[in-house]
Amino acid sequence: MKKAVFIILILSSFWSYSQKKVLQAQPISQYITIDGKLDETAWENAPIATDFIMFEPDNGKPITEGKKTEIKVLYNNDAIYIGAMMYDDEPNKILKEISQRDNFGTADIFGVFINGFNDGQQNFEFFVSAADVQGDCIMTDAIGEDYSWDAVWISKAKLTDKGWIVEIKIPYAALRFSGENKQTWGINFFREVKRERKKYTWSLIDTKIGTFTQQNGDLVGIENIKPPTRLFFMPYASYYLNAADGQKTYGTLKGGMDIKYGITDAFTLDAILIPDFGQTKYDDQILNLGPFEQQFNENRAFFTEGTDLFNKGNMFYSRRIGGKPSVDPDLNDNEEIIDNVQNVNLINALKVSGRTKNGLGIGVLNAITEKTFATIKDTISGETRKVIVEPLTNYNVLVLDQRFRKNSSVTFINTNVTRNGEFRDANVTGLAWDLNTKANTYNLSGNIKHSIINDTEDKNGTFATVGFAETSGKYRYSVGGDFVTKDFDPNDLGINFYTNYYNFYGNANYRILNPTKLFNSFRINYNMYAEFNKESGKVQDNSINANLNLTTVKNNYYGLGFTFFPLESNDYYEPRAENRYVIIPRKFEAWASVSTNYNHKFAIDLNPSISIADQSGRMAYGADIGPRYRFSNKLLLTYTFSYFRKNNNKGYIDSVDADDNESTPEIIVFANRNVITYSNTLGGKYAINSAMTINLAVRQYWSYAENKDILELQQNGTLTPYPQYTDNKNSSFYSWNADLSYSWWFAPGSQVSVLYRNSAANFERVIDKQFKDNVTGLLNNDALKHIFSISVKYFIDYNAVKNKLRKRA
């Protein structure tokens, strides 16, 4: 009898968790004060969402009575209101580190996920931490959580002797929903108990299924509301004071405005009328000895916020817009560049994006950069002239993304760059697909892209990839391959380095889906890869890899992996000449990683690695070590030291003419060199309160390559001594960046930013191996630049202004 009762209880529990949950929203007429108290009478009779279920690590386990969570939802003509009570049987242990917006640090979190169309395609997610810090993002299964998206809403969190409370007001202008009289929204609620590293949701998110946005519950009862006019203005004013040793100090005042307009219920127009990116994060520049440019992260909010559509097919690299000029000026004898532009100015930019109720996502992005000149001087006569290095240029991206069955999509993408006059134009068109079975157990993905370049010599190229994967269960696998022609070139508005090859790859992995006595997570991966030059059929790359990643029950992370390259490969890129290659020997690589639990005041990250080649003395090794200490809920300091060394590295340094006979190929000069890199990074945060923080970011970097032997690349890919080459091609690059900033969110969507930055960089052929001399020399020479800036932006909601004017009338 007891056994039967137990089985009935288990089945009834499973039945309740597997059914779609429904919550009734309560209409109100009274004013709600967002103070974290929930003391208005409207909260008393509202229906309650409870019975939360664990998302991670023990997926499907009910929340304990001591962590009971109760949520209520109200609404009126202007906004939806969420009241949340998070009970905690040990309230004095609630973690509540104060951090910057969208970065919760070590703190408990509450969140609400809303899908106004209830179509399983996209959630608008709003979070509040126990320290009263806001965060928000857009969530799609294809891209994940995009925290670059920012909305304007109001919240307040308060701790009590029973746990903590959150009260939220989300204006309808921050959401997307239809104009129907009766609304049914997709909704879910989230809670993380940080000290236990446990995450819970109201509607079960089954991790075996492999989808997130399709497992919401339903919010019903919202009636007779209308989508508001979504028109927002964000005027800004900035002042920059620039100084450098030996140069005149000058100030610059800038002003402009960003506009966001809801064209329809689903589509939004974003526009920059006068861009100002002066306070964006600095780039972590490196000594780049390879054949390809360094790829940088995008730090400009306009090009990161809500750009999930534009990232389909990996065809859009936004740093091309306003990046380096596309033309290198031709110099006559005795001429030099005295004013070379590093970045082209952006005149304006706009984007339109959204998705219809039938699942068609449409994205259009357009930007224009100005005509740009470099100044060239004749060193004998002193005369100067200006040369165009970038004409007036238009950048355009078009995306049509059709989703169906809530978990699959087919996407058309086109990128186009049109330059004024007789300059290079480029057009790339792609078709991408991401197809999943109804049960989300198998996936077929891929894309095909075609580039057309109109230049002094026109060229066309094609890139195609396809992959198949099992995406559910403990055991999973994937297989696939790529095919790329020689003239595929998306680099005017995208980024792609490797061409003229085909490859095959495979992966098999095992993971635990629920915790064990030892591990909260555990995963083993096995990977194989083979790549061949399309024309010669030679092996360009090959590897066998195995790695292990796990998290212990004490929430410490450990990783370990090795890669074996069993065959010699042929590098067609390092020689930087057509149809030339250098042989890369067989090698073995190994790495390890440790990251202790950030819940503790002191934590540390450690990442050592080693690579040993099948060639005398050729190896590489290094490590990153990063301690961090949280002095209080307000003060956090982090530090990372990195050291990496390559011994007997072989790399390109120059090309020289063999003789006057044009049929004789040029001599490709390599060097046998040691490459040593040091970097020190210091980060700090002091939070005055949840709206006001002081932040520190310092990076010192030094890397040098010391050539020991000069080598000539032979036609068969081998290297032989070439002592007659005597030019000094040693390289030493060192840089310094330091940012000290103050940020104050003084009103919803409105911010004051104060930044002091000093930075310097220098490249030399003479190597001074005294670390202290390099750093102090860099900080004491004319290269050090100082910038002090103040920026104020203010958020204006058309609806709020209209309502105030009506009340005054």
Coordinates of C-alpha atoms in Angstrom, one line a residue, residues 71 76 138 272 292 297 352 413 579 582 586 657 674 690 732 775 804:
I71 CA 5.0 35.8 -7.6
N76 CA -3.0 48.8 -15.9
I138 CA 16.9 39.4 -25.1
I272 CA 22.4 57.6 -34.5
F292 CA 46.1 38.0 -40.6
N297 CA 35.6 43.0 -30.0
V352 CA 15.4 48.4 -38.5
I413 CA 21.6 37.5 -45.6
N579 CA 50.9 28.9 -54.0
V582 CA 55.7 26.0 -45.2
R586 CA 53.8 17.2 -35.9
D657 CA 63.6 39.8 -55.2
N674 CA 62.0 33.2 -29.6
S690 CA 23.3 50.2 -7.0
S732 CA 59.2 44.6 -29.8
V775 CA 57.3 50.1 -18.8
K804 CA 2.7 65.3 -18.5

